[in-house]
GROMACS .gro file of C-alpha atoms in nm:
model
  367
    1UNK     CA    1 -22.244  11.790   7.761
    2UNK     CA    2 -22.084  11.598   8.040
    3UNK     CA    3 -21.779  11.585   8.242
    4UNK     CA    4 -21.588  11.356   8.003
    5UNK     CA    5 -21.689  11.623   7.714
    6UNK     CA    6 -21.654  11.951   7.874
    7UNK     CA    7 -21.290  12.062   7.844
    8UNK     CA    8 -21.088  12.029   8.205
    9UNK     CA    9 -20.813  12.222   8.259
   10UNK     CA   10 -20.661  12.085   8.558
   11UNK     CA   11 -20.710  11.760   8.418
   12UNK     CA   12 -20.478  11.870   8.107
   13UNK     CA   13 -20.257  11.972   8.308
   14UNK     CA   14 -20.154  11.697   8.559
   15UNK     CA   15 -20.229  11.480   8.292
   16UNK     CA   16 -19.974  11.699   8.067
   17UNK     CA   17 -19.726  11.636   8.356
   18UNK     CA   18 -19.743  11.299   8.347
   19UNK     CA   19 -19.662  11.259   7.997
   20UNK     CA   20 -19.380  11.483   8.014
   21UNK     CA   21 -19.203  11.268   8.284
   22UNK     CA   22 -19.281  10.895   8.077
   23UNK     CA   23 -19.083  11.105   7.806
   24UNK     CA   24 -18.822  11.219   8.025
   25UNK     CA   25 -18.781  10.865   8.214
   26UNK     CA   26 -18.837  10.668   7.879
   27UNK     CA   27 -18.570  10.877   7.694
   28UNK     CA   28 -18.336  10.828   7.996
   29UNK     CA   29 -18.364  10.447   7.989
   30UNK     CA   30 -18.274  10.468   7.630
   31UNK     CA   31 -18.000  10.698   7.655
   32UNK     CA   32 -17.842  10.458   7.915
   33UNK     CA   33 -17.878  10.170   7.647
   34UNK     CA   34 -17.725  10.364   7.390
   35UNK     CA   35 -17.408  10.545   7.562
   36UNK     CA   36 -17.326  10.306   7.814
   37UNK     CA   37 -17.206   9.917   7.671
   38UNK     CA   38 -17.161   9.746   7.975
   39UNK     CA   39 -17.526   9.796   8.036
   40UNK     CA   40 -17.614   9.602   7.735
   41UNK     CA   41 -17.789   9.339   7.860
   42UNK     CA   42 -18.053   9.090   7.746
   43UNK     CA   43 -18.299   9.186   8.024
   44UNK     CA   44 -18.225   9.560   7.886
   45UNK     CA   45 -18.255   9.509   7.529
   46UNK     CA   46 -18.621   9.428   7.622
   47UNK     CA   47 -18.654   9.732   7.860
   48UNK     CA   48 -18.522   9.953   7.573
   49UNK     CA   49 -18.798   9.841   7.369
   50UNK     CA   50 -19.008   9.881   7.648
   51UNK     CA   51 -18.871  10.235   7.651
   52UNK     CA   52 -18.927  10.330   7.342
   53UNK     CA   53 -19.303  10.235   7.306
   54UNK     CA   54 -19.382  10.429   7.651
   55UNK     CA   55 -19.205  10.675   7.493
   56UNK     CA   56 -19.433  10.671   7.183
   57UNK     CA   57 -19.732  10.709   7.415
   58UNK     CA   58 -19.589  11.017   7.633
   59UNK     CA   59 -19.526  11.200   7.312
   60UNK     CA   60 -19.879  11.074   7.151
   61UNK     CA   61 -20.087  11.179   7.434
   62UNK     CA   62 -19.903  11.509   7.514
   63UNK     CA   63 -19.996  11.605   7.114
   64UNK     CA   64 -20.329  11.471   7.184
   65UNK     CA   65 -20.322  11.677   7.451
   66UNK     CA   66 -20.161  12.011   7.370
   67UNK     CA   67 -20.371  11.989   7.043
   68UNK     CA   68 -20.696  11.919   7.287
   69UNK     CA   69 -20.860  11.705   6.992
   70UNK     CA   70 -21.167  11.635   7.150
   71UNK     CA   71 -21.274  12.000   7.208
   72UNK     CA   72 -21.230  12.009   6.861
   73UNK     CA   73 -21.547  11.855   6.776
   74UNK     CA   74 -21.873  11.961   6.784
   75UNK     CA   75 -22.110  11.721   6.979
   76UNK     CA   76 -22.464  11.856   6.971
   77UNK     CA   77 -22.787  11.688   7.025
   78UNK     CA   78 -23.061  11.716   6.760
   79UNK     CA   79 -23.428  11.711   6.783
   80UNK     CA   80 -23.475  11.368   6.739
   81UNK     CA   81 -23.238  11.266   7.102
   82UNK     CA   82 -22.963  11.159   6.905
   83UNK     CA   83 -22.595  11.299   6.933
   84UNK     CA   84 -22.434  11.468   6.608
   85UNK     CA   85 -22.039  11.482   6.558
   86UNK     CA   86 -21.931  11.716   6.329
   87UNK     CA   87 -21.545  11.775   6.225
   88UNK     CA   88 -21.339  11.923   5.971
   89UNK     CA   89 -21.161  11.686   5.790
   90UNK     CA   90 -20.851  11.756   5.846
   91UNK     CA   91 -20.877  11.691   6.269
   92UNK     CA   92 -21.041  11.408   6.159
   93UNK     CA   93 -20.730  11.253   6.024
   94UNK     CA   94 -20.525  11.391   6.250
   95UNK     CA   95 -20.731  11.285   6.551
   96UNK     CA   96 -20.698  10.915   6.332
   97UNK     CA   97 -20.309  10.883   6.351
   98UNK     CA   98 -20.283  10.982   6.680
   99UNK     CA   99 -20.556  10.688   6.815
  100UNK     CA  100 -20.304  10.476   6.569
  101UNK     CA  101 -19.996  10.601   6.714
  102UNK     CA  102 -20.074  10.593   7.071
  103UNK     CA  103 -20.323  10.278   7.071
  104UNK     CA  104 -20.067  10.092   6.914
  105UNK     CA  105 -19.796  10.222   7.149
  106UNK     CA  106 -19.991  10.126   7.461
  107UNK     CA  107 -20.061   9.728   7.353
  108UNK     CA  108 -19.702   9.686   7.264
  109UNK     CA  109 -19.617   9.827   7.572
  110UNK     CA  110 -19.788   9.623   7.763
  111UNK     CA  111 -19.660   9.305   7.607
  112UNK     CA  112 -19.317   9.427   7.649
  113UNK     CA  113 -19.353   9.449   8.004
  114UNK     CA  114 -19.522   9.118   8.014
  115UNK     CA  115 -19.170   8.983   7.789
  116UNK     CA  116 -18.956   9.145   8.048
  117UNK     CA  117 -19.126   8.947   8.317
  118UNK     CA  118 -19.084   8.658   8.129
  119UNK     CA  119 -18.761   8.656   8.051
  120UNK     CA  120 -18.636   8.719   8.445
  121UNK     CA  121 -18.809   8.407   8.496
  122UNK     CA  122 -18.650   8.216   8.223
  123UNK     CA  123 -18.270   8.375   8.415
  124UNK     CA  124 -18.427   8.206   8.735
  125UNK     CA  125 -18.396   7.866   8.516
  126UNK     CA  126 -18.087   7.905   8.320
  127UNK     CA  127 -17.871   8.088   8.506
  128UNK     CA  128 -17.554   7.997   8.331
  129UNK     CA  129 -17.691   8.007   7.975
  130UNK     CA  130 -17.850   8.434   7.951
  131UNK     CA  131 -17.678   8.441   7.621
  132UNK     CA  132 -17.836   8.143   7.456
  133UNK     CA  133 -18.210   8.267   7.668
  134UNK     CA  134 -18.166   8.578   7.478
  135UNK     CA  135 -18.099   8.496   7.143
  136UNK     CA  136 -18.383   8.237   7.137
  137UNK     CA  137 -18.635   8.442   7.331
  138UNK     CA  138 -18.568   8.803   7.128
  139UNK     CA  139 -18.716   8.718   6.815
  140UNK     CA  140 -19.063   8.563   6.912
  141UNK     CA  141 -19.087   8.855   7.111
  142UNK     CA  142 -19.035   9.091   6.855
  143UNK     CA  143 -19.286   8.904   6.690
  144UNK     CA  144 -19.573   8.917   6.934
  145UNK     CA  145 -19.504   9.292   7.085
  146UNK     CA  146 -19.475   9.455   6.740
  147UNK     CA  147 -19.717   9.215   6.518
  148UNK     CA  148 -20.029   9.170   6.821
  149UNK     CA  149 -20.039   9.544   6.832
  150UNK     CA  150 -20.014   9.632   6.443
  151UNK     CA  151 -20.305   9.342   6.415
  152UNK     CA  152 -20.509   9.510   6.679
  153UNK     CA  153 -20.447   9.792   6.539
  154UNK     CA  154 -20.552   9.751   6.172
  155UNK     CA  155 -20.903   9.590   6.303
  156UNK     CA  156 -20.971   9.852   6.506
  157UNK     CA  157 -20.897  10.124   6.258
  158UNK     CA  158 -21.049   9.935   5.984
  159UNK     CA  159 -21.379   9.895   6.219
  160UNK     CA  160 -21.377  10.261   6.266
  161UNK     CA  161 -21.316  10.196   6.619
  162UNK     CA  162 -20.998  10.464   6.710
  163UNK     CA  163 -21.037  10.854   6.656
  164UNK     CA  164 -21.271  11.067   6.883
  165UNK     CA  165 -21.342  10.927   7.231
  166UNK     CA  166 -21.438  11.162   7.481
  167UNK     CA  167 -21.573  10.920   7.710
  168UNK     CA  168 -21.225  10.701   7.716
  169UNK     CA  169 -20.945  10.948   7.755
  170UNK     CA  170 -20.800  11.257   7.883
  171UNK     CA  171 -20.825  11.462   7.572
  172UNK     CA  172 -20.685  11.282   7.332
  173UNK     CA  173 -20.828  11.028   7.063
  174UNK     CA  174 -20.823  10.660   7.137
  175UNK     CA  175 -21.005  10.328   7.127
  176UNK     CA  176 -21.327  10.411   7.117
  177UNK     CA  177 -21.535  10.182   7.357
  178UNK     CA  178 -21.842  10.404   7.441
  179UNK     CA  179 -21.981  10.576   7.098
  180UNK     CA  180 -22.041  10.918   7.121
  181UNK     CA  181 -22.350  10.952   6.867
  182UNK     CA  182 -22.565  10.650   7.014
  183UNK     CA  183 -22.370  10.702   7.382
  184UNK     CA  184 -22.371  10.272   7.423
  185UNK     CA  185 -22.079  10.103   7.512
  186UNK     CA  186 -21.961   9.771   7.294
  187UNK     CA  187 -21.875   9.551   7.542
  188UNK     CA  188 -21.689   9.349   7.254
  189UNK     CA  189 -21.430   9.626   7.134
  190UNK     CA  190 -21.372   9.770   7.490
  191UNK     CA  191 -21.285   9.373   7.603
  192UNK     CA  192 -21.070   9.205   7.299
  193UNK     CA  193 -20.944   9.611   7.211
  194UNK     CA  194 -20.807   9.632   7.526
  195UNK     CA  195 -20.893   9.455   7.874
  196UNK     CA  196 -20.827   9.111   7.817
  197UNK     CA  197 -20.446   9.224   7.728
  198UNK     CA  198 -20.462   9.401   8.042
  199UNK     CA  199 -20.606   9.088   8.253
  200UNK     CA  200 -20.397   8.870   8.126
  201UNK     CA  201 -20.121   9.051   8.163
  202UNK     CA  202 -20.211   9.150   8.518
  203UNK     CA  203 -20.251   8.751   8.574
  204UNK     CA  204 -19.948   8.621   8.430
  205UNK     CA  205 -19.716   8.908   8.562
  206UNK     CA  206 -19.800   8.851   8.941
  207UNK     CA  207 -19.801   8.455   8.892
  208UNK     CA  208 -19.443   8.519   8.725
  209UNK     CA  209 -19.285   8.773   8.966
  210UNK     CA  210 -19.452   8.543   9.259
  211UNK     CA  211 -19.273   8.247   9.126
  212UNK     CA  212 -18.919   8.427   9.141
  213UNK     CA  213 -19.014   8.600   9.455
  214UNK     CA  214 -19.047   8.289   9.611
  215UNK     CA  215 -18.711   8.150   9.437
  216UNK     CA  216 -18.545   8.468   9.579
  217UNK     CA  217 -18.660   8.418   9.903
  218UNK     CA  218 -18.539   8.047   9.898
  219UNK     CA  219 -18.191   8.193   9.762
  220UNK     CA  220 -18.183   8.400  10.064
  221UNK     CA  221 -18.208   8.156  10.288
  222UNK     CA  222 -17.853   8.001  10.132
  223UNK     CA  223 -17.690   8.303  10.112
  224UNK     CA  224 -17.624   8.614  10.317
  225UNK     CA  225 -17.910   8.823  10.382
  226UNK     CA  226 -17.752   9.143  10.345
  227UNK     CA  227 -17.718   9.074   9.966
  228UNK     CA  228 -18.150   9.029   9.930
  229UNK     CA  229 -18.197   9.327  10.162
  230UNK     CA  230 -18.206   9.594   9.944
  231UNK     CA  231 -18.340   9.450   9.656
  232UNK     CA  232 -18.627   9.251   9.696
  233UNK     CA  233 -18.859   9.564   9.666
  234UNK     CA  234 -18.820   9.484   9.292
  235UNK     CA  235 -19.003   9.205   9.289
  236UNK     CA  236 -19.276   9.338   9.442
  237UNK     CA  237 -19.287   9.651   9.292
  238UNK     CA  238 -19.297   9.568   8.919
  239UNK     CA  239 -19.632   9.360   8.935
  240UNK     CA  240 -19.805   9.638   9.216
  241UNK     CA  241 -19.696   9.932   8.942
  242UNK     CA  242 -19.811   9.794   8.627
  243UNK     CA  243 -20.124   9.690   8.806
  244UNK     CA  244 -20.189  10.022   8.956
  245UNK     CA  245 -20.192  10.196   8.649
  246UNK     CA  246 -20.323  10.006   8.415
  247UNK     CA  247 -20.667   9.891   8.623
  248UNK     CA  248 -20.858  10.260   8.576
  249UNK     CA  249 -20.957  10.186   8.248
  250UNK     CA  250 -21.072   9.839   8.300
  251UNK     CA  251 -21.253   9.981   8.603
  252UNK     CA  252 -21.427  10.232   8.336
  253UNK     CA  253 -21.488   9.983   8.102
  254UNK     CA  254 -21.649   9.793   8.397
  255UNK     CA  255 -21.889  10.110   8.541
  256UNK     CA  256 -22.002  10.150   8.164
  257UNK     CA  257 -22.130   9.813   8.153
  258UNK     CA  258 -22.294   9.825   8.451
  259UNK     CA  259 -22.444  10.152   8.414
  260UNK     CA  260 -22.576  10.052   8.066
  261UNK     CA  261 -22.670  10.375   7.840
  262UNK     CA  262 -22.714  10.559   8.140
  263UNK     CA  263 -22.474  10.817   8.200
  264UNK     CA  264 -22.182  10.759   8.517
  265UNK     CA  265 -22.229  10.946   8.807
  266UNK     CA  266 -22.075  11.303   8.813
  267UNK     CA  267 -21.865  11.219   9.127
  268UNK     CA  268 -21.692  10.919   8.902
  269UNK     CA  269 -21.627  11.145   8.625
  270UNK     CA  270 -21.335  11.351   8.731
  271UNK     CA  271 -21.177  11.158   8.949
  272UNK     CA  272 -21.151  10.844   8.657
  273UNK     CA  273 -21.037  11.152   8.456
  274UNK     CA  274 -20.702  11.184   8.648
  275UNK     CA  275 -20.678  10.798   8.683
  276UNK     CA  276 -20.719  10.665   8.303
  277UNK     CA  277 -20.488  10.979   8.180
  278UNK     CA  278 -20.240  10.939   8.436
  279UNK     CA  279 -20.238  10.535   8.440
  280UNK     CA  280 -20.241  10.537   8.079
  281UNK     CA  281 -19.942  10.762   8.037
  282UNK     CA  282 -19.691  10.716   8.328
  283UNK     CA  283 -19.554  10.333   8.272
  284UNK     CA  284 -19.219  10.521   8.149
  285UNK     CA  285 -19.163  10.718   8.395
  286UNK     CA  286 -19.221  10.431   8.661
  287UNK     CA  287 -18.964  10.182   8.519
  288UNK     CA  288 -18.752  10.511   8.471
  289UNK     CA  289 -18.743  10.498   8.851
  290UNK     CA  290 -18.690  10.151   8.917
  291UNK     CA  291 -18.436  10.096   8.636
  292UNK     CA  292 -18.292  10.378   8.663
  293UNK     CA  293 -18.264  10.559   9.014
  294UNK     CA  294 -18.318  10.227   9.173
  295UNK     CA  295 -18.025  10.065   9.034
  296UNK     CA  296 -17.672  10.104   9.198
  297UNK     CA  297 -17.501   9.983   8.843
  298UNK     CA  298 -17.641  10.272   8.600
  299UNK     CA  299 -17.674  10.529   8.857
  300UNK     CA  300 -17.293  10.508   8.909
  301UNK     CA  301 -17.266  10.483   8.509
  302UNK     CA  302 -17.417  10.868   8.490
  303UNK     CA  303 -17.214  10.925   8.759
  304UNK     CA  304 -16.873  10.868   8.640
  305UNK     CA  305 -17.032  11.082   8.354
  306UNK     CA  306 -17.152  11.342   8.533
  307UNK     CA  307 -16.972  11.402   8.823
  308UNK     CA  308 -16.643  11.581   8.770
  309UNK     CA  309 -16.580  11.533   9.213
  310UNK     CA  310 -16.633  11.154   9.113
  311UNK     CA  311 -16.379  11.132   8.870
  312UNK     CA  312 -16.098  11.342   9.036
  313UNK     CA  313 -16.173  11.097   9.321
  314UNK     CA  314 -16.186  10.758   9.095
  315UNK     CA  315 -15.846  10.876   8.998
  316UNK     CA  316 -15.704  10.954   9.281
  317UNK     CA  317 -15.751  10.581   9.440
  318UNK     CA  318 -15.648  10.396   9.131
  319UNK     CA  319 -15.339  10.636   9.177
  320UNK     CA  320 -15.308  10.534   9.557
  321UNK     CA  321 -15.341  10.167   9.458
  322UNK     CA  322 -15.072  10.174   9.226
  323UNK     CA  323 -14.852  10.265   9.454
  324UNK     CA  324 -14.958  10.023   9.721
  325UNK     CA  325 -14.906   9.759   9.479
  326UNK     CA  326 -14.581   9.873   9.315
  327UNK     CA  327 -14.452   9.922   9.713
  328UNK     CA  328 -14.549   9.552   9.810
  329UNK     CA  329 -14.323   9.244   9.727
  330UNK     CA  330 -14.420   8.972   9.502
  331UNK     CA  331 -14.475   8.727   9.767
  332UNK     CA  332 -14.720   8.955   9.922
  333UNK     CA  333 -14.884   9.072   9.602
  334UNK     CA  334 -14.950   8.680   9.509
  335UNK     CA  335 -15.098   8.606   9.854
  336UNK     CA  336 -15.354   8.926   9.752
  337UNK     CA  337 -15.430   8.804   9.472
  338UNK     CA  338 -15.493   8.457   9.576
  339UNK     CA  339 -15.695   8.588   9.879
  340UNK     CA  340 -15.948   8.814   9.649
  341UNK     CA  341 -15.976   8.477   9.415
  342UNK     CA  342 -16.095   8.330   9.687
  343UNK     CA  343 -16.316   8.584   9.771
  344UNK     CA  344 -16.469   8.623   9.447
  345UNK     CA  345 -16.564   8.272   9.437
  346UNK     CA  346 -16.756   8.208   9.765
  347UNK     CA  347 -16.929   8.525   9.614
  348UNK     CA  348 -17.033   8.447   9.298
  349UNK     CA  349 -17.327   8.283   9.294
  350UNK     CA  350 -17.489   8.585   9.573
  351UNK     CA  351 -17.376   8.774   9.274
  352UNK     CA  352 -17.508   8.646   9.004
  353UNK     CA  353 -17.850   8.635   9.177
  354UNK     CA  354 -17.781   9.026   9.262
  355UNK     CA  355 -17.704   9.099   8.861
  356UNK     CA  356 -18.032   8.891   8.759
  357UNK     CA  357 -18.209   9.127   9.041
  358UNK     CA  358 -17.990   9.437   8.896
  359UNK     CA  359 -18.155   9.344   8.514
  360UNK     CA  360 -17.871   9.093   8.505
  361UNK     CA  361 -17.604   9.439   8.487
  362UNK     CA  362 -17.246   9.203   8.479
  363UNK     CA  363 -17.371   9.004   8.167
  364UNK     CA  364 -17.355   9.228   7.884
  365UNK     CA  365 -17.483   9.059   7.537
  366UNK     CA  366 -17.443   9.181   7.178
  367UNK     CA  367 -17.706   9.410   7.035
   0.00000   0.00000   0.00000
């Protein structure tokens, strides 16, 4: 028994962690869909999907976890050199639905993410039209995030490729890329299963995100530069995220086939223990960050929520202003009012860049 089979307990742990937070940060993201209208948005529509498949895979692999599947079985090696697997039935199953659930979750949320990036770069191009880019962009996307993975799915399940794979997780079951009786690797499963999603994700995320960076940038250049300053870290930081945590298990994938049938190194072991299990599991909790605590618009959403001093003070000014405006003649109040027109509109279009930045916050859309 190895390091991938022997039971780790500070790997279950941090691991545990992890999928606690995607749950928190995914159910957050949703909850701001649900309670809050004005953030109904195209570009959040997709993130709520989003949401709710990372969602999926916190509370898949935390079963997986708590439930610690894998020691379940009983890997021995008989006389002849070969491995033996041996299970009641009913982990079996259970270990089954869980590699269903949480396989399934994963692909979808990866193509989400991938739809998100592509519809910010479809805003780039129709600027003036988000309603009509939404409405003809939502449905083929439901089509490919929730029909690739179900297909992927069924093949793999059908294949008897998802249940028990102590050599591709943190404790829970999974796509199984390195067999556990024969200990080879299949090259084929572990690349159309699940890295050539990843790579081509990986590929047409940064080429996408580039694309608008550089539009951004160009914007910039028109437009004052204290508008861009604090938000061009999102454009950077989407790509570098989803990269970070989703290249461990194409790295593993990568040792196995280099290291044949011979077993990886014991000093790769634990540490790609941490990485796959945490970079599997923590997409939710990243975009809760960026989507949430990063962005003025829905922070101050919770806030008037939340924050009774907020309130008392929100009331207080609108009470002030009333007064200022009841006090001022009509002459004076028509000049204001011209004057903030005018404002407004030299603004706009720094604006409207901002909102497309902000997950296009100002342009709510039915849902």
């Amino acid at each position: 028994m190895d390091g991938f089979t022997a039971k780790n307990i500070p790997v279950s742990v941090v691991v545990g962690i992890t999928n606690v937070l995607t749950i928190l940060g995914s159910a957050l993201i949703l909850v701001s869909y649900l309670c809050f209208p004005s953030l109904r948005t195209g570009a959040r529509l997709i993130l709520l999907h989003l949401s709710l498949m990372d969602l999926v895979v916190g509370l898949a692999h935390f079963i997986g976890g708590i439930a610690d599947v894998n020691s379940r079985y009983n890997l021995t090696r008989g006389p002849s050199g070969t491995n033996a697997v041996s299970v009641s039935p009913g982990i079996e199953a259970f270990c089954k639905i869980q590699a269903f659930v949480g396989y399934y979750a994963i692909i979808s949320s990866v193509l989400w993410t991938v739809c998100l990036s592509v519809y910010m770069y479809l805003l780039n191009e129709h600027t003036r039209r988000t309603v009509h880019v939404i409405k003809y962009y939502i449905w083929p996307s439901y089509l490919g995030c929730y029909g690739i993975p179900l297909f992927l799915t069924l093949w793999t399940l059908l294949t008897d490729r998802l249940g028990y794979a102590p050599y591709d997780s943190a404790g829970w079951c999974t796509l199984i890329t390195k067999d556990p009786i024969t200990e080879r690797h299949n090259s084929f499963v572990s690349v159309f299963g699940f890295d050539l999603w990843i790579y081509l994700s990986v590929v047409l995320i940064t080429v996408l995100y580039v694309s608008n960076t550089l539009y951004v940038r160009f914007k910039k250049a028109q437009q004052r530069a204290s508008v861009w300053s604090s938000i061009d870290y999102k454009f950077i930081f989407i790509p570098i995220t989803f990269v970070f945590l989703r290249m461990w298990t194409c790295i593993l994938d990568l040792l196995y086939y280099i290291y044949g049938d011979s077993p990886l190194p014991q000093g790769l072991v634990e540490p790609f223990l941490y990485l796959t299990g945490i970079g599997d599991s923590a997409q939710g909790f990243t975009n809760a960050i960026l989507f949430v605590c990063f962005t003025k618009t829905v922070r101050d959403a919770f806030r008037r929520v939340f924050c009774l001093r907020c309130k008392r003070k929100n009331l207080r000014e609108f009470e002030e202003g009333t007064q200022i405006n009841n006090s001022q003649p009509p002459k004076a109040a028509a000049m204001l009012e011209s004057t903030s027109s005018n404002i407004a509109t030299r603004n706009s279009g720094s604006l409207r860049l901002k909102n497309i930045l902000d997950l296009e916050s100002s342009v709510p859309v039915s849902s």
